[in-house]
PDB file of N, CA and C in Angstrom:
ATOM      1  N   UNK A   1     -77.552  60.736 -72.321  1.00 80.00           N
ATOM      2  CA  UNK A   1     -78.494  59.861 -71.651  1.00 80.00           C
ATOM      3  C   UNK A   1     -77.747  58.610 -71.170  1.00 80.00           C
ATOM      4  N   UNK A   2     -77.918  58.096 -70.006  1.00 83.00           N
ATOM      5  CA  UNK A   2     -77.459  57.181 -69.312  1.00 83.00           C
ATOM      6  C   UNK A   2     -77.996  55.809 -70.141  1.00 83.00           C
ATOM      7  N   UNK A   3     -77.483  54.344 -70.269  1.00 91.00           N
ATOM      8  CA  UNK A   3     -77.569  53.545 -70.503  1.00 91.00           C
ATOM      9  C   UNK A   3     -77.515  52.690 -69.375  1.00 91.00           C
ATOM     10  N   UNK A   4     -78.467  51.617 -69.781  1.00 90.00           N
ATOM     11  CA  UNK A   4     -78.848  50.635 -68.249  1.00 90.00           C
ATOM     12  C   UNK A   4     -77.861  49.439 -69.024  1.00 90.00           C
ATOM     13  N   UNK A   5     -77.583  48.575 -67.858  1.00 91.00           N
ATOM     14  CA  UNK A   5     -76.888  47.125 -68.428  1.00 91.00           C
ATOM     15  C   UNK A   5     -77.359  45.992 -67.371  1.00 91.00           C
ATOM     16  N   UNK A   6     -78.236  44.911 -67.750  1.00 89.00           N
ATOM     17  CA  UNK A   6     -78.569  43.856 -67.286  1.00 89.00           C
ATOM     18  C   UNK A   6     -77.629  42.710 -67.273  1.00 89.00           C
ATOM     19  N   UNK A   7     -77.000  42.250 -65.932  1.00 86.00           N
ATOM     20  CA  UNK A   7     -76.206  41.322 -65.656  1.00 86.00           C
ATOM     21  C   UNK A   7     -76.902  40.508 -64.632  1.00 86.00           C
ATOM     22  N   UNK A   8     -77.350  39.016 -64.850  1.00 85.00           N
ATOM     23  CA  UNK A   8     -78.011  38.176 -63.999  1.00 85.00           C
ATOM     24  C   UNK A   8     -79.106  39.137 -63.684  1.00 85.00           C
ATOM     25  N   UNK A   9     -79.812  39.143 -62.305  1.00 84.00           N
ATOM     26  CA  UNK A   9     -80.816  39.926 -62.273  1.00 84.00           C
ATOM     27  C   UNK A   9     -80.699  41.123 -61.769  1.00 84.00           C
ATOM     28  N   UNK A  10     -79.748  41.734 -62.120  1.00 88.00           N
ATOM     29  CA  UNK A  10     -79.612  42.590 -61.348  1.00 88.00           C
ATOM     30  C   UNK A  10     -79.072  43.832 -62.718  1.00 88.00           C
ATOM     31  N   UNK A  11     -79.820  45.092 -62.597  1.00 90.00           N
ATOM     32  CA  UNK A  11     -79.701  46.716 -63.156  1.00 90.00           C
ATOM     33  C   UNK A  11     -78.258  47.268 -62.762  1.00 90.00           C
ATOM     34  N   UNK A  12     -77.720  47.844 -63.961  1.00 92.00           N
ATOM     35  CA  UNK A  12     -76.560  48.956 -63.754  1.00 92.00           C
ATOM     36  C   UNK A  12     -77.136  50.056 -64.710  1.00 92.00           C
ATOM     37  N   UNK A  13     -76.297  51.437 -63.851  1.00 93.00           N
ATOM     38  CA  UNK A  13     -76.187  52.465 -64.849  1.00 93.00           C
ATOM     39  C   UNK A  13     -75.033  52.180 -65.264  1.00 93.00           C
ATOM     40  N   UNK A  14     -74.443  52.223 -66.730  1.00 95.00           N
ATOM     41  CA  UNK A  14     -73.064  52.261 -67.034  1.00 95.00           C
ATOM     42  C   UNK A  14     -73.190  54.436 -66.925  1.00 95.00           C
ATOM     43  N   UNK A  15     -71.756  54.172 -66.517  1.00 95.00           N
ATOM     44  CA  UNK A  15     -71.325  55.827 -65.977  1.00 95.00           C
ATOM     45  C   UNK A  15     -69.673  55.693 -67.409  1.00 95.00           C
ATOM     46  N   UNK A  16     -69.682  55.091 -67.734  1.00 95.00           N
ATOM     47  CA  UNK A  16     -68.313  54.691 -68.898  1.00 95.00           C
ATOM     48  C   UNK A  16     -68.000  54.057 -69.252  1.00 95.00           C
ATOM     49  N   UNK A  17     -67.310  53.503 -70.303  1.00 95.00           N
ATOM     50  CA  UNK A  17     -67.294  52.486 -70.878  1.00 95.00           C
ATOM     51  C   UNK A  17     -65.426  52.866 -71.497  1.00 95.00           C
ATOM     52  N   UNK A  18     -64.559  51.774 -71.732  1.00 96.00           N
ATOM     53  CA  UNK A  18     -63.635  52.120 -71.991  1.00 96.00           C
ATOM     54  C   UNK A  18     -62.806  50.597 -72.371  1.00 96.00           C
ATOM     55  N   UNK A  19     -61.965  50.864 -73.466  1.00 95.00           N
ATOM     56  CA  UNK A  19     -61.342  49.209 -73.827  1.00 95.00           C
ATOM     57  C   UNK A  19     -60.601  48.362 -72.827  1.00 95.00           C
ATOM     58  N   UNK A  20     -60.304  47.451 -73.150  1.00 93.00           N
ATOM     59  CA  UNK A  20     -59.603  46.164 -72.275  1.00 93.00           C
ATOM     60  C   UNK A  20     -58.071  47.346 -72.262  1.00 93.00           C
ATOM     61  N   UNK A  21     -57.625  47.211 -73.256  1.00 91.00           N
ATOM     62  CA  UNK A  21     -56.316  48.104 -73.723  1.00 91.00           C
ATOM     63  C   UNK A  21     -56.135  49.094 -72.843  1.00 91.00           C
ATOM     64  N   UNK A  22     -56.881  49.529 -72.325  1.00 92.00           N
ATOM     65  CA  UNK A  22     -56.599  50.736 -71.506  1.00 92.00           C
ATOM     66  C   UNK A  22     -55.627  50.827 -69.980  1.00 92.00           C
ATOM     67  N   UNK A  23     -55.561  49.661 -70.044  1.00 93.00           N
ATOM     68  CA  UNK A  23     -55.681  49.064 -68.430  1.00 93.00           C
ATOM     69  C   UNK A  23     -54.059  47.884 -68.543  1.00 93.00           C
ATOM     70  N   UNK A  24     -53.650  48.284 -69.633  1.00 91.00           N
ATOM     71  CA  UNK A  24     -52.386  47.538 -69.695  1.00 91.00           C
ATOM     72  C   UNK A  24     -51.386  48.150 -70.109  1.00 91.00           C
ATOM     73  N   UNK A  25     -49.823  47.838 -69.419  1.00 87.00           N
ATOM     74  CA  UNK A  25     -49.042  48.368 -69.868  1.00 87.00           C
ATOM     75  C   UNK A  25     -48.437  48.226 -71.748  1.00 87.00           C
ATOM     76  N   UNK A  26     -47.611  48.524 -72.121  1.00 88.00           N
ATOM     77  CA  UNK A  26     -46.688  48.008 -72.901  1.00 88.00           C
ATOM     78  C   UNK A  26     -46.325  46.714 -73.220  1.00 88.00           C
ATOM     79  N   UNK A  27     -45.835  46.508 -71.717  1.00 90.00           N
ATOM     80  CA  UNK A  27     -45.878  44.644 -71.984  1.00 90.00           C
ATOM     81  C   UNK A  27     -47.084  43.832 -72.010  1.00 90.00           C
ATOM     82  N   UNK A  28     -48.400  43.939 -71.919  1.00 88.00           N
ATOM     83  CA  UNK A  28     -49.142  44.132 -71.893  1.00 88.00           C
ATOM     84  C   UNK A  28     -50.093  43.075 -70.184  1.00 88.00           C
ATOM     85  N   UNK A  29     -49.073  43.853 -68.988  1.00 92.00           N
ATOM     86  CA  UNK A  29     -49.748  43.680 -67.654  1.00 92.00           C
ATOM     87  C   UNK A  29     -50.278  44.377 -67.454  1.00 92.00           C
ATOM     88  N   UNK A  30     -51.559  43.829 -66.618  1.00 93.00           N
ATOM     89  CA  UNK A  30     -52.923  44.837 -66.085  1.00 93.00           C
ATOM     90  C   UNK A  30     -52.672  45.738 -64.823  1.00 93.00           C
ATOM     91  N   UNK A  31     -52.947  46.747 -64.867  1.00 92.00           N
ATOM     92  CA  UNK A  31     -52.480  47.400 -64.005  1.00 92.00           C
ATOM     93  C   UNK A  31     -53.975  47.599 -62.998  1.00 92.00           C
ATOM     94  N   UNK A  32     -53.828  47.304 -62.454  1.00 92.00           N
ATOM     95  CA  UNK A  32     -55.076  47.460 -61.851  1.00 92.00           C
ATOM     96  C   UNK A  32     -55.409  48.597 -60.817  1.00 92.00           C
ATOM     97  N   UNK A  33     -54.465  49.542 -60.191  1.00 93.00           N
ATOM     98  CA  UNK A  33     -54.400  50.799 -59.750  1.00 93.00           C
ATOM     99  C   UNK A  33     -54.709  52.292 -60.644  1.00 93.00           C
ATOM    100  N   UNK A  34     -54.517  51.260 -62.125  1.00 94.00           N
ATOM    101  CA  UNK A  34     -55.233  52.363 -62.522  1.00 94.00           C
ATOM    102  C   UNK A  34     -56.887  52.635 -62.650  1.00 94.00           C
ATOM    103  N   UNK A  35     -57.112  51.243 -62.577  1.00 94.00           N
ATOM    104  CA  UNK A  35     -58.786  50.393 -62.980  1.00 94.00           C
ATOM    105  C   UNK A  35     -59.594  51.261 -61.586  1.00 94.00           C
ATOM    106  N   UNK A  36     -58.826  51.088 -60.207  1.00 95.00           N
ATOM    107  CA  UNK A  36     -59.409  51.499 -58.831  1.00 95.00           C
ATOM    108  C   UNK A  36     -59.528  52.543 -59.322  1.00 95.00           C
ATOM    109  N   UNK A  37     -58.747  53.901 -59.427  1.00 96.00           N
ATOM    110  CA  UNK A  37     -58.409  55.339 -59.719  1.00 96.00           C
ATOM    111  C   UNK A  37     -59.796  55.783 -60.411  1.00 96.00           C
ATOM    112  N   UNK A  38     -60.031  54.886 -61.914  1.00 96.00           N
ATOM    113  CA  UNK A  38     -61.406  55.702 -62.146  1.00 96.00           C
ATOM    114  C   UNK A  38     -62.747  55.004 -61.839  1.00 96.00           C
ATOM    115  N   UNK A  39     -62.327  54.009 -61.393  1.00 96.00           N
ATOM    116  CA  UNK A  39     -63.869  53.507 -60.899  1.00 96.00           C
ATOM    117  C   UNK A  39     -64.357  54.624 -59.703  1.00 96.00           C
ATOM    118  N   UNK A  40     -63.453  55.016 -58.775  1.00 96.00           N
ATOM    119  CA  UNK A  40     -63.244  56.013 -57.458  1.00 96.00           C
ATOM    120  C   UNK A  40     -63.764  57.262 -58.422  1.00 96.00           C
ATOM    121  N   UNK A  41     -62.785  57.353 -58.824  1.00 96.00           N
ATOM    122  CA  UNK A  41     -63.532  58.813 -59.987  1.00 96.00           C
ATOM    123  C   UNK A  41     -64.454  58.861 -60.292  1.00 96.00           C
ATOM    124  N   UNK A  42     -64.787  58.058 -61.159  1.00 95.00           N
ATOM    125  CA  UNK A  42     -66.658  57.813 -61.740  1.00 95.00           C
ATOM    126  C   UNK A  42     -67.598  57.701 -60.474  1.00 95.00           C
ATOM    127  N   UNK A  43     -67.458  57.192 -59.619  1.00 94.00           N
ATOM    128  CA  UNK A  43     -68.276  56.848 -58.563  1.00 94.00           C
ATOM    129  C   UNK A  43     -68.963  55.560 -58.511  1.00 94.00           C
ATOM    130  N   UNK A  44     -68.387  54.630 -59.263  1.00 96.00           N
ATOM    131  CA  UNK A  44     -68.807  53.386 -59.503  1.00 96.00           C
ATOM    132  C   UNK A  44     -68.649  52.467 -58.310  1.00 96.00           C
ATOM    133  N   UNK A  45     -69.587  51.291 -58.119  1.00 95.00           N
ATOM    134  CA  UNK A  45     -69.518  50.999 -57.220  1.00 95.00           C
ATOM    135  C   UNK A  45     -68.865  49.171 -57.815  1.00 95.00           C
ATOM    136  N   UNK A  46     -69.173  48.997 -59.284  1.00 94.00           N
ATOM    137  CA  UNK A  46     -68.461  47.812 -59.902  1.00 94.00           C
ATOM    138  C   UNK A  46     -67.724  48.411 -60.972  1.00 94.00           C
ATOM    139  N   UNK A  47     -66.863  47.101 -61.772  1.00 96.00           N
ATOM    140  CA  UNK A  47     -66.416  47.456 -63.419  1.00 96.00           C
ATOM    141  C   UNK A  47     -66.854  45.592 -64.234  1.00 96.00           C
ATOM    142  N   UNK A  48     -67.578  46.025 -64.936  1.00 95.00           N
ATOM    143  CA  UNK A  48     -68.015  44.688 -65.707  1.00 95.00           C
ATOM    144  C   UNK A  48     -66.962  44.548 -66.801  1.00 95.00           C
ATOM    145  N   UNK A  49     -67.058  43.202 -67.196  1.00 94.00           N
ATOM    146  CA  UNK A  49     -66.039  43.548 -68.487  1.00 94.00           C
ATOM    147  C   UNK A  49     -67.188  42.798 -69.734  1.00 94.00           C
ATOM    148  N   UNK A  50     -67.329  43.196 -70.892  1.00 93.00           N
ATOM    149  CA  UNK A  50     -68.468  42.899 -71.706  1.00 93.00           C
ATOM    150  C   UNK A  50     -67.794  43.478 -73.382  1.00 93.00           C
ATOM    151  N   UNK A  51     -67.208  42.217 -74.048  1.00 93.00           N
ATOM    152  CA  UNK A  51     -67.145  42.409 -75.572  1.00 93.00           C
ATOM    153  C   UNK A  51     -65.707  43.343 -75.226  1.00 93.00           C
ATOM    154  N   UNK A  52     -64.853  43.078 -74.609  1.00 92.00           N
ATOM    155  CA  UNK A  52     -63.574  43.256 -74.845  1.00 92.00           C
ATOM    156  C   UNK A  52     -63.489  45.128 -74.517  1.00 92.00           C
ATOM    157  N   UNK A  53     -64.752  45.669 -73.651  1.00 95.00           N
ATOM    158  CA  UNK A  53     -64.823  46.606 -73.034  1.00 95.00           C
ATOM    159  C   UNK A  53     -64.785  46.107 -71.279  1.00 95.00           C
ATOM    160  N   UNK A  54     -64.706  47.728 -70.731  1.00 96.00           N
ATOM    161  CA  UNK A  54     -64.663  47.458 -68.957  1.00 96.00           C
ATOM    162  C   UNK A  54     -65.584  48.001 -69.257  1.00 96.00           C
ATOM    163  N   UNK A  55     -67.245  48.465 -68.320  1.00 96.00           N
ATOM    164  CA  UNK A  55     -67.993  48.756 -68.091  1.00 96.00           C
ATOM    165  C   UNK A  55     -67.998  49.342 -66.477  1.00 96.00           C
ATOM    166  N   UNK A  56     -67.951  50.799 -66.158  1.00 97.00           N
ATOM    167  CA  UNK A  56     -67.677  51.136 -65.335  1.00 97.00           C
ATOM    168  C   UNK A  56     -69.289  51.845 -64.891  1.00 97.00           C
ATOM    169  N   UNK A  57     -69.762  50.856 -63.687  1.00 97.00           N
ATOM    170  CA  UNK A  57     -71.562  50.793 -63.521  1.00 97.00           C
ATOM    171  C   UNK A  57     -71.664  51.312 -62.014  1.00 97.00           C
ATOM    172  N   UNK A  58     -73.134  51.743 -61.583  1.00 95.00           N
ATOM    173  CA  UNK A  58     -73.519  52.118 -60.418  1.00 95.00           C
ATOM    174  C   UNK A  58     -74.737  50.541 -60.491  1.00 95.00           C
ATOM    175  N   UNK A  59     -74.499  50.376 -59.097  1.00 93.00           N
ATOM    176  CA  UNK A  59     -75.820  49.105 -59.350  1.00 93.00           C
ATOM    177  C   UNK A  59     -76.959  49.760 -59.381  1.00 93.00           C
ATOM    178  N   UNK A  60     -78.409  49.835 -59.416  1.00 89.00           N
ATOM    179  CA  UNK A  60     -80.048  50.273 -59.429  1.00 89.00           C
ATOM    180  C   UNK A  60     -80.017  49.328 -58.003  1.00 89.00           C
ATOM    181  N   UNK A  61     -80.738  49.803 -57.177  1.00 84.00           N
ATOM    182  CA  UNK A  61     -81.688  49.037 -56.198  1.00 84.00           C
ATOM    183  C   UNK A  61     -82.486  48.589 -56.511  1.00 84.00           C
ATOM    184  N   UNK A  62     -82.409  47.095 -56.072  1.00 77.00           N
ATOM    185  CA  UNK A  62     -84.042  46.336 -56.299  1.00 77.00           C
ATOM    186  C   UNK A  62     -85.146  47.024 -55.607  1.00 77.00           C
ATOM    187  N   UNK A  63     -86.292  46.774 -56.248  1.00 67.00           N
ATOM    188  CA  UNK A  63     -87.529  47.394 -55.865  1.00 67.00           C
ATOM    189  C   UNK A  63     -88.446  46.029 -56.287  1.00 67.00           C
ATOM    190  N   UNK A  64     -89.295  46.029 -55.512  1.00 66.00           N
ATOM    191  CA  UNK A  64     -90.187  44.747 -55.191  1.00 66.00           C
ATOM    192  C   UNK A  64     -91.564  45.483 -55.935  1.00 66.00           C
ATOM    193  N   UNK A  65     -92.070  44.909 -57.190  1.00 62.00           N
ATOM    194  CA  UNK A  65     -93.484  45.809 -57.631  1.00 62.00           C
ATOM    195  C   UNK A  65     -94.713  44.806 -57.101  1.00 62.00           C
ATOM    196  N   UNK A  66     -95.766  45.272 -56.658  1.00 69.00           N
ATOM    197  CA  UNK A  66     -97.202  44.652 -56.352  1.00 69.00           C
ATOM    198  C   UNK A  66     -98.077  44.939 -57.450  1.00 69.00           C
ATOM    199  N   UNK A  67     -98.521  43.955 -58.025  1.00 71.00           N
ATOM    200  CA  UNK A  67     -99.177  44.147 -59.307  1.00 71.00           C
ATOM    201  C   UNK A  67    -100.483  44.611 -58.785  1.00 71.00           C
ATOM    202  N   UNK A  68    -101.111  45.288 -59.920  1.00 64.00           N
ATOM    203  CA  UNK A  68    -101.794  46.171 -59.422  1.00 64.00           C
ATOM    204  C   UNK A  68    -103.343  45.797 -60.421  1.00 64.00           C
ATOM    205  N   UNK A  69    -104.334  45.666 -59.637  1.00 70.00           N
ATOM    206  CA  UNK A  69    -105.528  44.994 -60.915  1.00 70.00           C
ATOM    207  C   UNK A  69    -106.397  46.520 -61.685  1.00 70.00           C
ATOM    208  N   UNK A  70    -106.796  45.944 -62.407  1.00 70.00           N
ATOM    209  CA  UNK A  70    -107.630  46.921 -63.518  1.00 70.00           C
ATOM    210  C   UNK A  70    -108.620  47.624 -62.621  1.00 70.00           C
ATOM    211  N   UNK A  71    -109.478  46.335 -61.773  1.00 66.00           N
ATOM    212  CA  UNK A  71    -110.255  47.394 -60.616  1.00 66.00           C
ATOM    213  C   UNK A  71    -109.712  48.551 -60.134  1.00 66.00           C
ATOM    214  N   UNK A  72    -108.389  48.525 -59.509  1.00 60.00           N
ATOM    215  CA  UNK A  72    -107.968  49.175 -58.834  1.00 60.00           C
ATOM    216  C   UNK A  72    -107.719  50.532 -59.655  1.00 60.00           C
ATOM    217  N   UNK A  73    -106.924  50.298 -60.717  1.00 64.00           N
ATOM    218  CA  UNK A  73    -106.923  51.711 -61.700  1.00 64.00           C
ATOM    219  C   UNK A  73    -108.233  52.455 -62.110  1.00 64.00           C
ATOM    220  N   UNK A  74    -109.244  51.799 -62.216  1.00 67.00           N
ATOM    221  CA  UNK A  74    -110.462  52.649 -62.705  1.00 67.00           C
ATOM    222  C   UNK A  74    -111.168  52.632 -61.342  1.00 67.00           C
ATOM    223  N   UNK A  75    -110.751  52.849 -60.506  1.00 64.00           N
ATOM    224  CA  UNK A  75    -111.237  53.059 -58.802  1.00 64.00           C
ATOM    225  C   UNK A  75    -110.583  54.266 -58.570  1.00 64.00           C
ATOM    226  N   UNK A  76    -109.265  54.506 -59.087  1.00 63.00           N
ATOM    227  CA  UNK A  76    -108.498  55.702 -58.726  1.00 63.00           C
ATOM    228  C   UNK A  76    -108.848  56.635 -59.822  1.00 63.00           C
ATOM    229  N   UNK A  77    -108.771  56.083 -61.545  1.00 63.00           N
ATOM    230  CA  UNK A  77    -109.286  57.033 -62.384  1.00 63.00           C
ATOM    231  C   UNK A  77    -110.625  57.626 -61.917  1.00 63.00           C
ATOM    232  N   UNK A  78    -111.379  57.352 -61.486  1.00 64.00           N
ATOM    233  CA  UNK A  78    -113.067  57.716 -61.055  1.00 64.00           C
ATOM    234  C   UNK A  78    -112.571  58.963 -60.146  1.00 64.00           C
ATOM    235  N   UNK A  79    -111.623  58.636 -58.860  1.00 66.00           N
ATOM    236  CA  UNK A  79    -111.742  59.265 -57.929  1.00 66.00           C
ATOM    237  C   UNK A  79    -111.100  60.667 -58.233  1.00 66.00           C
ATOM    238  N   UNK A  80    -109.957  60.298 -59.281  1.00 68.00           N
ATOM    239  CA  UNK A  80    -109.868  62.340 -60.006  1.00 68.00           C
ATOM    240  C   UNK A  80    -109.980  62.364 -60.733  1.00 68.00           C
ATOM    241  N   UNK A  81    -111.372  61.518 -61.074  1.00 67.00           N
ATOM    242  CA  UNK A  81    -112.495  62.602 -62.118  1.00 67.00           C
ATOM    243  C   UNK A  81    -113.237  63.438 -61.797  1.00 67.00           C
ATOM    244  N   UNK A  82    -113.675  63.361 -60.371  1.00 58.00           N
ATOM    245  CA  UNK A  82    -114.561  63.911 -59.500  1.00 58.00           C
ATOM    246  C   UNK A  82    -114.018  64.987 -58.895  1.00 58.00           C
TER     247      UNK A  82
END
């Protein structure tokens, strides 16, 4: 099951998760061609970094909701009851 991650206002799916460590050599420089390689792989469109993990995320599209009143639900419940 996919896990969501809230950053400012905005939804991710995390698609992987993987340590800081991963992403450094020996000496310990960041290599960052390797960071592109699986974000491209995963299909990610960011990489967050969160608690000494990368977080490799798809963003969610905002969606705008219209609240919806109680009338309105027992206007539609009625109508397939019938």
């Amino acid at each position: 099951m996919k896990q969501l991650f809230k950053y400012g206002d905005l939804l991710y799916v995390i698609n992987r998760t993987m340590p800081l460590h991963q992403f450094h050599d020996k000496a310990g420089v960041f290599n960052n061609e390797k960071m592109k390689a699986w974000k491209q792989w995963l299909g990610c469109d960011h990489v967050l970094k969160h608690n000494n993990m990368y977080l490799f995320v798809e963003t969610l599209p905002e969606y705008e909701f219209e609240e919806v009143k109680e009338e309105e639900i027992q206007l539609i419940e009625n109508e397939n009851s019938n």
